[in-house]
Each structure stands twice: as structure tokens, then as C-alpha cells.
Tab-separated table of C-alpha atoms and ligand atoms in Angstrom:
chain	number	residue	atom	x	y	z
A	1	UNK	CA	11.302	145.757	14.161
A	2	UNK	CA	14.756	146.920	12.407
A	3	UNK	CA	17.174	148.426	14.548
A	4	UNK	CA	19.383	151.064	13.126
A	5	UNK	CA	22.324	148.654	14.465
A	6	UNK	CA	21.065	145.556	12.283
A	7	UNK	CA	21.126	147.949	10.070
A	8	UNK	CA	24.019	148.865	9.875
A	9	UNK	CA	25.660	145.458	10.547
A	10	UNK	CA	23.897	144.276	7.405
A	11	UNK	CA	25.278	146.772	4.967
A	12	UNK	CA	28.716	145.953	6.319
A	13	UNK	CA	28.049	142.579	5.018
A	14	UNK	CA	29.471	142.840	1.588
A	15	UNK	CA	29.007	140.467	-1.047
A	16	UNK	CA	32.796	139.601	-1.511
A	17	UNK	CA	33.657	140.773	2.207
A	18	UNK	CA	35.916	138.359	4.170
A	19	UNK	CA	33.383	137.254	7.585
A	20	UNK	CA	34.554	134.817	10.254
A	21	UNK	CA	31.773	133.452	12.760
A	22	UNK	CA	33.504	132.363	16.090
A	23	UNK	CA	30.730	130.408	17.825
A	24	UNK	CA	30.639	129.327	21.756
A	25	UNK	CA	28.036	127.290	23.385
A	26	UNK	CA	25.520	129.992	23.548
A	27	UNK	CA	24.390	129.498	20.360
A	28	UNK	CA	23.489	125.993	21.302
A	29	UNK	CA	21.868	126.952	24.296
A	30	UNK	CA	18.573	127.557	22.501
A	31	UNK	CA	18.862	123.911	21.382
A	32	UNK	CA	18.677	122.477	24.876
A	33	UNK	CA	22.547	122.032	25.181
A	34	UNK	CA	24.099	123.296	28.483
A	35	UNK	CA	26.809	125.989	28.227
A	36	UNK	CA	29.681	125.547	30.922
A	37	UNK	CA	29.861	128.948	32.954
A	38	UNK	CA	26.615	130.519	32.942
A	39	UNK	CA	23.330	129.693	35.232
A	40	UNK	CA	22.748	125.764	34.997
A	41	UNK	CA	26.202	125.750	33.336
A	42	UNK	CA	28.341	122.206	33.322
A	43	UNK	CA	31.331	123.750	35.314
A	44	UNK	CA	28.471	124.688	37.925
A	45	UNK	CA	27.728	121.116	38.274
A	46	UNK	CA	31.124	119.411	37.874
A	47	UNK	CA	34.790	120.368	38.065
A	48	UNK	CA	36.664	120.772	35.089
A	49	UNK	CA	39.567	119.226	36.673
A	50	UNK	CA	37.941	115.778	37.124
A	51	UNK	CA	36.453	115.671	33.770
A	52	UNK	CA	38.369	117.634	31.252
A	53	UNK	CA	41.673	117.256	31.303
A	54	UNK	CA	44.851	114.753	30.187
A	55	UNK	CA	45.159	113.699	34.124
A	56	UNK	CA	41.703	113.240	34.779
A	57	UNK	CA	41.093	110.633	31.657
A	58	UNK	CA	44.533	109.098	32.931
A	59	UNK	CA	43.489	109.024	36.424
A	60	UNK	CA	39.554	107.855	36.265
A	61	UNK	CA	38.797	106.956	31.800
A	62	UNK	CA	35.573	105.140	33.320
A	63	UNK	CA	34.144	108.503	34.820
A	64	UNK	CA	35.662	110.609	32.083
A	65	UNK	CA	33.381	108.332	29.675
A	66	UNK	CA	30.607	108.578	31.288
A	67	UNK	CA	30.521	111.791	31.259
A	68	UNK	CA	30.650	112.182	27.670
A	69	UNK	CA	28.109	109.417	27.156
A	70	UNK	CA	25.882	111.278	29.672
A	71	UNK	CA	26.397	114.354	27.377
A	72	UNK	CA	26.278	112.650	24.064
A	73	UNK	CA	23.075	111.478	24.769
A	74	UNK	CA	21.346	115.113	25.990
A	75	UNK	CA	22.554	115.940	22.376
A	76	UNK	CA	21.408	113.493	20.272
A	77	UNK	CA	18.161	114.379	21.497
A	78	UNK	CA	18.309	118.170	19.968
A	79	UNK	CA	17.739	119.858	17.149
A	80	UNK	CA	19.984	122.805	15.866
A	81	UNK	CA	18.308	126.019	16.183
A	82	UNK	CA	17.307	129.220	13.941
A	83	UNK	CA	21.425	130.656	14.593
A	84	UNK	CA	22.495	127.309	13.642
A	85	UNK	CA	20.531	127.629	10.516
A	86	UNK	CA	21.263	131.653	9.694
A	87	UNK	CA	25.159	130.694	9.859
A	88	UNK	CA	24.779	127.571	7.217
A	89	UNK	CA	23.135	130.212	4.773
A	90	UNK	CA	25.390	132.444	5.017
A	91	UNK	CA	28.139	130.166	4.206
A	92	UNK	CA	26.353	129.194	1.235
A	93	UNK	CA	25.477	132.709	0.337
A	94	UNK	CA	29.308	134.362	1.384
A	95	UNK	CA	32.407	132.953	-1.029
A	96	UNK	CA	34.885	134.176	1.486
A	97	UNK	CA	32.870	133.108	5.109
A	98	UNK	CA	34.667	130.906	7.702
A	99	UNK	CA	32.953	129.271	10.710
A	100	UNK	CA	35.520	128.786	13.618
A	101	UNK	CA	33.858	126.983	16.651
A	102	UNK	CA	34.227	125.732	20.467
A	103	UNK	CA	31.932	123.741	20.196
A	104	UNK	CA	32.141	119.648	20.441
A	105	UNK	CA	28.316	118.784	20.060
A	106	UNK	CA	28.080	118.426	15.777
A	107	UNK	CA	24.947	121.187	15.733
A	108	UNK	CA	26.338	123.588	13.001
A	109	UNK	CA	26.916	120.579	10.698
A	110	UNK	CA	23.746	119.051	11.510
A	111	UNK	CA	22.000	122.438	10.357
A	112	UNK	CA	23.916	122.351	7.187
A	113	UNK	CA	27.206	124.039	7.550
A	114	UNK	CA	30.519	122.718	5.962
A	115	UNK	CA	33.552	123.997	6.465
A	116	UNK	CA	33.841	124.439	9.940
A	117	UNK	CA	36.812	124.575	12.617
A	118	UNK	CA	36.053	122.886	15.652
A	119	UNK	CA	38.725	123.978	17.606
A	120	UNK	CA	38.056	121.891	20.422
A	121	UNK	CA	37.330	118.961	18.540
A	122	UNK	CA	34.046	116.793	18.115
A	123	UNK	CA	31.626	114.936	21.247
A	124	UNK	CA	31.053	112.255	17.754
A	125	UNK	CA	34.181	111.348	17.037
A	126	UNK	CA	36.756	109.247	18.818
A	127	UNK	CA	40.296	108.837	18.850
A	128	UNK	CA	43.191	106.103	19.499
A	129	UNK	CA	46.054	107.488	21.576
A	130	UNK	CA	48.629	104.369	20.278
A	131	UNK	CA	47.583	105.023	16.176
A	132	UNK	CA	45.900	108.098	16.089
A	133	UNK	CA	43.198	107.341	14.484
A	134	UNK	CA	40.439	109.664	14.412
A	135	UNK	CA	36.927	107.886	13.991
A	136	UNK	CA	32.984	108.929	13.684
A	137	UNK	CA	31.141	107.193	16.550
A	138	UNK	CA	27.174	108.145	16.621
A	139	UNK	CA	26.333	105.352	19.072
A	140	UNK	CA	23.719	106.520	22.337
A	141	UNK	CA	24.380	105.348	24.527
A	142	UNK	CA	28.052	103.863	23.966
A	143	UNK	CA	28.012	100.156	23.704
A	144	UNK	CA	31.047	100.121	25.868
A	145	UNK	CA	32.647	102.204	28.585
A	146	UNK	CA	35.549	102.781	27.734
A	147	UNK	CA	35.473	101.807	24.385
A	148	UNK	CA	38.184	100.089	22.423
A	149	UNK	CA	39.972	100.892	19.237
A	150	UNK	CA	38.799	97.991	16.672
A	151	UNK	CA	42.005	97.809	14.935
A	152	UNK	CA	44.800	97.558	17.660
A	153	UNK	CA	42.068	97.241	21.251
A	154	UNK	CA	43.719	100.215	23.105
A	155	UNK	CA	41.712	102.611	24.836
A	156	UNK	CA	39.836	104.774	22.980
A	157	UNK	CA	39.039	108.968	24.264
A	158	UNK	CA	37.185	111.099	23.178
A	159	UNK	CA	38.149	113.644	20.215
A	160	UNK	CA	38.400	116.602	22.180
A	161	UNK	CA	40.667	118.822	23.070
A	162	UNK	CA	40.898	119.355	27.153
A	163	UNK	CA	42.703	122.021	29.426
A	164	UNK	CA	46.332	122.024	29.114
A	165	UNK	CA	46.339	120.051	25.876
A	166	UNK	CA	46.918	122.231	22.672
A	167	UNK	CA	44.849	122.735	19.638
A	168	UNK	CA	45.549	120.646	16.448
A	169	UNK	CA	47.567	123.230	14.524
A	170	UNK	CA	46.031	122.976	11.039
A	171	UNK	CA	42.773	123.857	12.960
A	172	UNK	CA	44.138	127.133	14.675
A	173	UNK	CA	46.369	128.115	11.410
A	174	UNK	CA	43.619	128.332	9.432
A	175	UNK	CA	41.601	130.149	12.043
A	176	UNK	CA	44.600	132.733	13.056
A	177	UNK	CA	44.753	132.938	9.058
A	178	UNK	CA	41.409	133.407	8.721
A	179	UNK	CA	40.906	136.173	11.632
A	180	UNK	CA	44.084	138.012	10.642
A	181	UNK	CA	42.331	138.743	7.006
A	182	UNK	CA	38.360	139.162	7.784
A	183	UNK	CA	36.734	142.274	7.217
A	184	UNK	CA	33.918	141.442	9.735
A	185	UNK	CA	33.985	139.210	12.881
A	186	UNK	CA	31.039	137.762	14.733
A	187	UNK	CA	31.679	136.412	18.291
A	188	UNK	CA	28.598	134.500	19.062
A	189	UNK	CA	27.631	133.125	22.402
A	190	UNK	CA	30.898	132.868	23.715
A	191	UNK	CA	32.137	133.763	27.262
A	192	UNK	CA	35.400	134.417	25.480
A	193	UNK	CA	37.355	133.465	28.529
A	194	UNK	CA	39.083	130.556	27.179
A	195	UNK	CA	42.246	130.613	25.026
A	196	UNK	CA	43.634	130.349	22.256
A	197	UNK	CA	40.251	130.969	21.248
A	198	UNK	CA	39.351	134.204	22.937
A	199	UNK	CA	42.120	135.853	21.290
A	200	UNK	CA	41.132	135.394	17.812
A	201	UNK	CA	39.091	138.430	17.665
A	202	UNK	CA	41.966	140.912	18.921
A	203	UNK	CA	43.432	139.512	16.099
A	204	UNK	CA	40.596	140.379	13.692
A	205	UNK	CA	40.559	143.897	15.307
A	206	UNK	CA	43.856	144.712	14.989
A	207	UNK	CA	44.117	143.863	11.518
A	208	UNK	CA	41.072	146.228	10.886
A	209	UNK	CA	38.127	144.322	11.275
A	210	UNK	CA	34.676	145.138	12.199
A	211	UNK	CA	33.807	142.988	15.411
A	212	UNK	CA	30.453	142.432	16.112
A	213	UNK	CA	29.517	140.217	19.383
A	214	UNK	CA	25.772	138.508	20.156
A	215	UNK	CA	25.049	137.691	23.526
A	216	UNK	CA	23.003	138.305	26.259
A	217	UNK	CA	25.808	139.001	28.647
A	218	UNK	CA	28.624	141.438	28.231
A	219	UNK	CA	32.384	139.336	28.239
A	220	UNK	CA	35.636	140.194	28.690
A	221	UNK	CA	35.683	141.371	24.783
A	222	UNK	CA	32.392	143.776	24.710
A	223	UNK	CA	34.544	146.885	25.483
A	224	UNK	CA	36.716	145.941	21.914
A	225	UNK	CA	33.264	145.538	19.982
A	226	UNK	CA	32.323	147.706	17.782
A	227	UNK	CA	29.119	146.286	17.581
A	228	UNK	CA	26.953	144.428	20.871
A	229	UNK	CA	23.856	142.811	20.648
A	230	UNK	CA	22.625	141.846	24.106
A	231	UNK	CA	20.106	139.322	22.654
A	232	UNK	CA	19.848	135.686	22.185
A	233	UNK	CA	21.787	133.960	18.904
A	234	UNK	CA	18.359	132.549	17.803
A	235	UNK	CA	16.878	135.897	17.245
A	236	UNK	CA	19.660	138.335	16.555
A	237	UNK	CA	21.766	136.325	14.193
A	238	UNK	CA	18.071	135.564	11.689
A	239	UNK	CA	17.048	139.561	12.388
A	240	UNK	CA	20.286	140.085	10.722
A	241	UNK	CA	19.423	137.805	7.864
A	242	UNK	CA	16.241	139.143	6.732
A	243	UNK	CA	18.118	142.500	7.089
A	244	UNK	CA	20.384	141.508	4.650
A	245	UNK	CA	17.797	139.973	2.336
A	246	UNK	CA	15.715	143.065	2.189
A	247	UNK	CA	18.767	145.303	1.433
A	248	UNK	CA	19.972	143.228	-1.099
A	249	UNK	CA	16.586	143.174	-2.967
A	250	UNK	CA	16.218	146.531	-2.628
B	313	LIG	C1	24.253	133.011	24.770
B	313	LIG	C2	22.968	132.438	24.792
B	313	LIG	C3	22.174	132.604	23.638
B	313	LIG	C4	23.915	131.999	26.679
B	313	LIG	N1	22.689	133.276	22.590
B	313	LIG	N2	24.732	133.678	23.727
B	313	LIG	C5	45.991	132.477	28.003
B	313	LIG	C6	45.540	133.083	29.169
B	313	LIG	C7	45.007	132.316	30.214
B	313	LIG	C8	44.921	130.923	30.125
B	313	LIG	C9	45.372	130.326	28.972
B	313	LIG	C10	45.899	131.095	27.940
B	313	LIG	N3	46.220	130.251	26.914
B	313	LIG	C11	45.908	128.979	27.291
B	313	LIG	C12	45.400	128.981	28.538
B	313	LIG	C13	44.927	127.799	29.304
B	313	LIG	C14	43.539	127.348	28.940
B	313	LIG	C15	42.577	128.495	29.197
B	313	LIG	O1	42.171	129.221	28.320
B	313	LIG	N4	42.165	128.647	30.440
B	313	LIG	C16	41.250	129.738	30.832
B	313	LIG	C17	39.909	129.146	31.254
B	313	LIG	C18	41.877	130.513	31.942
B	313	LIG	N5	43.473	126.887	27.559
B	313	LIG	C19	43.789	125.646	27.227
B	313	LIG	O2	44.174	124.842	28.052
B	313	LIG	C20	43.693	125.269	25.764
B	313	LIG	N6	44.915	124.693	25.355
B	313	LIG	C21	46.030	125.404	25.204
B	313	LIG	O3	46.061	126.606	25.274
B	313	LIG	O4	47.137	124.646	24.939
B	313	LIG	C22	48.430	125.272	24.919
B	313	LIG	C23	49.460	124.179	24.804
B	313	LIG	C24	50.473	124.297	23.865
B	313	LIG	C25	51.432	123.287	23.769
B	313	LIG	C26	51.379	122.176	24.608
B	313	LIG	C27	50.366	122.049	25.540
B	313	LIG	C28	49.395	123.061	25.633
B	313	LIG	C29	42.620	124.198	25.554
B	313	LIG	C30	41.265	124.670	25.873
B	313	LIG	C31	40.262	123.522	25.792
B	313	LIG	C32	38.878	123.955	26.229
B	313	LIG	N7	38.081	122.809	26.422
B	313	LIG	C33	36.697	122.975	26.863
B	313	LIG	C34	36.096	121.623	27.339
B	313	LIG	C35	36.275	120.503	26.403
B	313	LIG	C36	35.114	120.323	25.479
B	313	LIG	C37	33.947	119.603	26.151
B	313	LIG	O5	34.101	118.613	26.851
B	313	LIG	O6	32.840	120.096	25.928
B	313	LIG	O7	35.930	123.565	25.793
B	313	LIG	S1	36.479	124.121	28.207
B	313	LIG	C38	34.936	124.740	27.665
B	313	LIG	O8	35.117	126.166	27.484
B	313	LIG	C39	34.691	124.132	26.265
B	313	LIG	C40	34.291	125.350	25.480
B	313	LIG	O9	34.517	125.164	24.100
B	313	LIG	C41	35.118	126.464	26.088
B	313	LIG	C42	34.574	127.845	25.861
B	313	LIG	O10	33.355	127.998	26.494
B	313	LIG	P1	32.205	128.854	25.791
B	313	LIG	O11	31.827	128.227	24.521
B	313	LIG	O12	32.626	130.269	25.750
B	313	LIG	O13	30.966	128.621	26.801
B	313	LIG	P2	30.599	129.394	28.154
B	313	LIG	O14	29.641	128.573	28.891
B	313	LIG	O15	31.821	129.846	28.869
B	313	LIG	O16	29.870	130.731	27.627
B	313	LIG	C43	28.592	130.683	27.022
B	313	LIG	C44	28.222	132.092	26.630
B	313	LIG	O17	27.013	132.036	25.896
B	313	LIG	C45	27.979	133.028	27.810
B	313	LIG	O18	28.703	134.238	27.604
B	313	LIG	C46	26.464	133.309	27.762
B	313	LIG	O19	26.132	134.613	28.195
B	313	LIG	C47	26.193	133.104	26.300
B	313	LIG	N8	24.810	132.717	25.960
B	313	LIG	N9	22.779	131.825	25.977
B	313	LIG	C48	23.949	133.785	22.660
B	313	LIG	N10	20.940	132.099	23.557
């Protein structure tokens, strides 16, 4: 069934309208990837300052890497799921739609999307602290712990961006430049606690934009949407699509 609020979402989705998606790891949940805060979350299980930041890889690499092989291999093992799907279509179906994620895990590509900001960097990719070199690694489970930059042999880390480190500015430009011009803003599956992140959407409001959020949970930004779907990514963000397709045939 339709709700009037689908609805209405849908016919704010212009053709030529400006939309930014800023995903969190609810959306993967439904693939079988842990989130971090909620029920079964990661920082439930293990602290964040042991495993995700500058001084823990410094202090313990060896753990820190294990960690992320540990993770790596939960998701190689999933698929990307229907709001995975819903957002690749709509980048292929909206000229001026811009994907901004948290997420490390390589799901919205794997369903088909393209031009996406991982803010917080990639769980496939490594990166050599002496050169800088960023490189695709897809191997489960990692041949070597740590592993070792093939050109110069210094230890590798992951490509990711931990607490206390910032965001690689081309990244957060073009999602600040991105928010500050959208017509329409979907936060999706996002605690929206974590920043600079979290503030992208006050950005989007207060140039004007429509924000929209999808999650079962209210966050800290639900009293700034003008739109809440309590409901899982999976179902609301494809509800939305067939909305969209029936209004646009007629
Ligand atoms: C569903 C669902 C379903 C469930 N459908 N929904 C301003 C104020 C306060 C603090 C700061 C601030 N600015 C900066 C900070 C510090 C810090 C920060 O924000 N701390 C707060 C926690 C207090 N930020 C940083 O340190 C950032 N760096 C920075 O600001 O640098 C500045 C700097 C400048 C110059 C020099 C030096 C520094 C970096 C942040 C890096 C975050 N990294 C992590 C981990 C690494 C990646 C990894 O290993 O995986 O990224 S933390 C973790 O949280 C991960 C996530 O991307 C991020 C956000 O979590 P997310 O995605 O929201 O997940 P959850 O679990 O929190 O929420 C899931 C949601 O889904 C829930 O709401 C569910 O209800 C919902 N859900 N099922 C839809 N089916």
C-alpha cells in the first residue's frame, strides 16, 4: 500500500531536481553487515579506541588488522540489498543525484552505483603511509597481517578514515558542495551522530532543502526532517521507487 507520505516524497522528486543520498550502515544492515551503535552493533562488542583510531594502529597494527580482515571477510560474503539497488537506479535515472556515504564495506558499488563519496574511505582498499599510495586489495582472508606495500615494504593500513583523523578534502568539498545546492536530501540509515558527516544535512536544510530521513529509529536529526520514515531502507527506499515509476507513467 501507498502512503500519502511516499506520495508525496515522490512528486518532490523532480526530473531535473538536485537529490543527495547520505547513506550510514543501516542500509547495509539488511545485507548481513553489522552497524556500530545499535543492538549487535560493533562498538557493542569492541571499543572504538582500540580499533579505530591513529594511536590504536600505532600502538597494536597486528590487532588493528585483524580486525579488518575479520570484517572484510563477513562482507565478502554479502550481497547488496533492494536500497542498495533503488539508489544505483536512481543515479542512473537523476542527471543531478549525488551519493555521499559512511560506509567502508564497497556495497553501493557492488549494486551498481558510480559516483559515490565514501567519506570514510573503503574496507577494499589499502594505503602506504611513506608514498601514499592508495591501492584495491580484494584478498579474504589477507595473505599477510600486516601487509606490506609492494613497492617500498612499509606497512600498509587500511584506507579508512578513523576518529580524530580528518576527511580527505576533495571528498567533503564535493559533499558540502553538493548538500549546500540539493533540492531534496535523503539521510538513510544513519545514527547521524558522527561528524563532519552528521552535519551535512543542516546544511541541505538551511539552504532550502527538503530532508527526508529512513530509519527505524528516530536520531538526533528527526526533529529537522521534514519527512520520517520509521521503516527499514530495504522497503522504504524501493516503495518510493515504484511510487515514482507509477507517477511518472501516469
Ligand atoms: C537502519 C536499518 C535499516 C538499522 N534501514 N536504517 C563535532 C561534534 C562532536 C564531535 C566531533 C565533531 N566533529 C568531529 C568530531 C569528532 C568525531 C566525531 O564525530 N565523534 C562523535 C562520535 C562524537 N569525528 C571524527 O573524528 C572525524 N574526523 C574529523 O572530524 O576530523 C577533524 C580533523 C581535522 C583536522 C585534523 C584532524 C582531524 C572522523 C570520523 C571517522 C568515523 N569512522 C568510523 C569508523 C571507521 C570505519 C570502519 O572501520 O568501519 O566510521 S566510526 C563509525 O561511525 C563508522 C561510520 O561510518 C560512522 C557512522 O556510523 P553510522 O553509519 O551512522 O552507523 P550507526 O551504527 O551509528 O547507525 C546505524 C543506523 O542505522 C541506526 O540509526 C539504526 O537505527 C539504523 N538502521 N537498520 C535503515 N534496515
Amino acid at each position: 500500500m501507498i502512503t500519502e507520505e511516499i506520495r508525496r516524497v515522490a512528486e518532490l522528486m523532480e526530473p531535473g531536481g538536485a537529490i543527495v543520498v547520505l547513506t550510514g550502515a543501516g542500509i547495509s544492515a539488511e545485507s548481513g553487515v553489522p552497524t556500530f551503535r545499535g543492538p549487535g552493533g560493533l562498538w557493542r562488542q569492541f571499543r572504538a579506541e582500540d580499533l579505530a583510531t591513529p594511536e590504536a594502529f600505532a600502538r597494536d597494527p597486528k590487532l588493528v588488522w585483524e580486525w579488518y580482515d575479520w570484517r572484510r571477510g563477513l562482507i565478502a560474503k554479502v550481497e547488496p540489498n533492494p536500497g542498495h539497488r533503488t539508489l544505483a537506479r536512481w543515479e542512473a535515472r537523476f542527471p543531478e543525484f549525488v551519493l555521499v556515504t559512511q560506509n567502508i564495506d564497497g556495497l553501493h558499488a557492488r549494486a551498481g552505483s558510480k559516483r559515490i563519496i565514501e567519506l570514510h574511505g573503503n574496507i577494499w582498499k589499502t594505503r602506504c603511509p611513506e608514498e601514499g599510495l592508495v591501492a584495491d586489495n580484494a584478498e579474504v582472508p589477507l595473505k599477510a597481517i600486516p601487509p606490506a606495500c609492494p613497492s617500498c615494504g612499509a606497512m600498509l593500513r587500511p584506507h579508512i578514515v578513523w576518529f580524530g583523523e580528518p576527511l580527505d578534502p576533495a571528498d567533503i568539498n564535493q559533499a558540502w558542495a553538493a548538500s549546500s545546492r540539493c533540492r531534496l536530501m535523503f539521510i538513510v540509515g544513519t545514527s547521524a551522530v558522527v561528524h563532519p558527516a552528521a552535519s551535512l544535512p543542516a546544511l541541505a536544510g538551511r539552504a532550502g532543502a527538503q530532508i527526508i530521513e529512513i530509519n527505524p529509529e528516530p536520531t538526533p536529526l528527526s526533529p529537522y526532517a521534514n519527512f520520517s520514515f520509521r521503516g527499514k531502507a530495504g522497503e522504504i527506499l524501493p516503495l518510493l521507487d515504484e511510487t515514482l515509476s507509477k507517477i511518472s507513467t501516469g
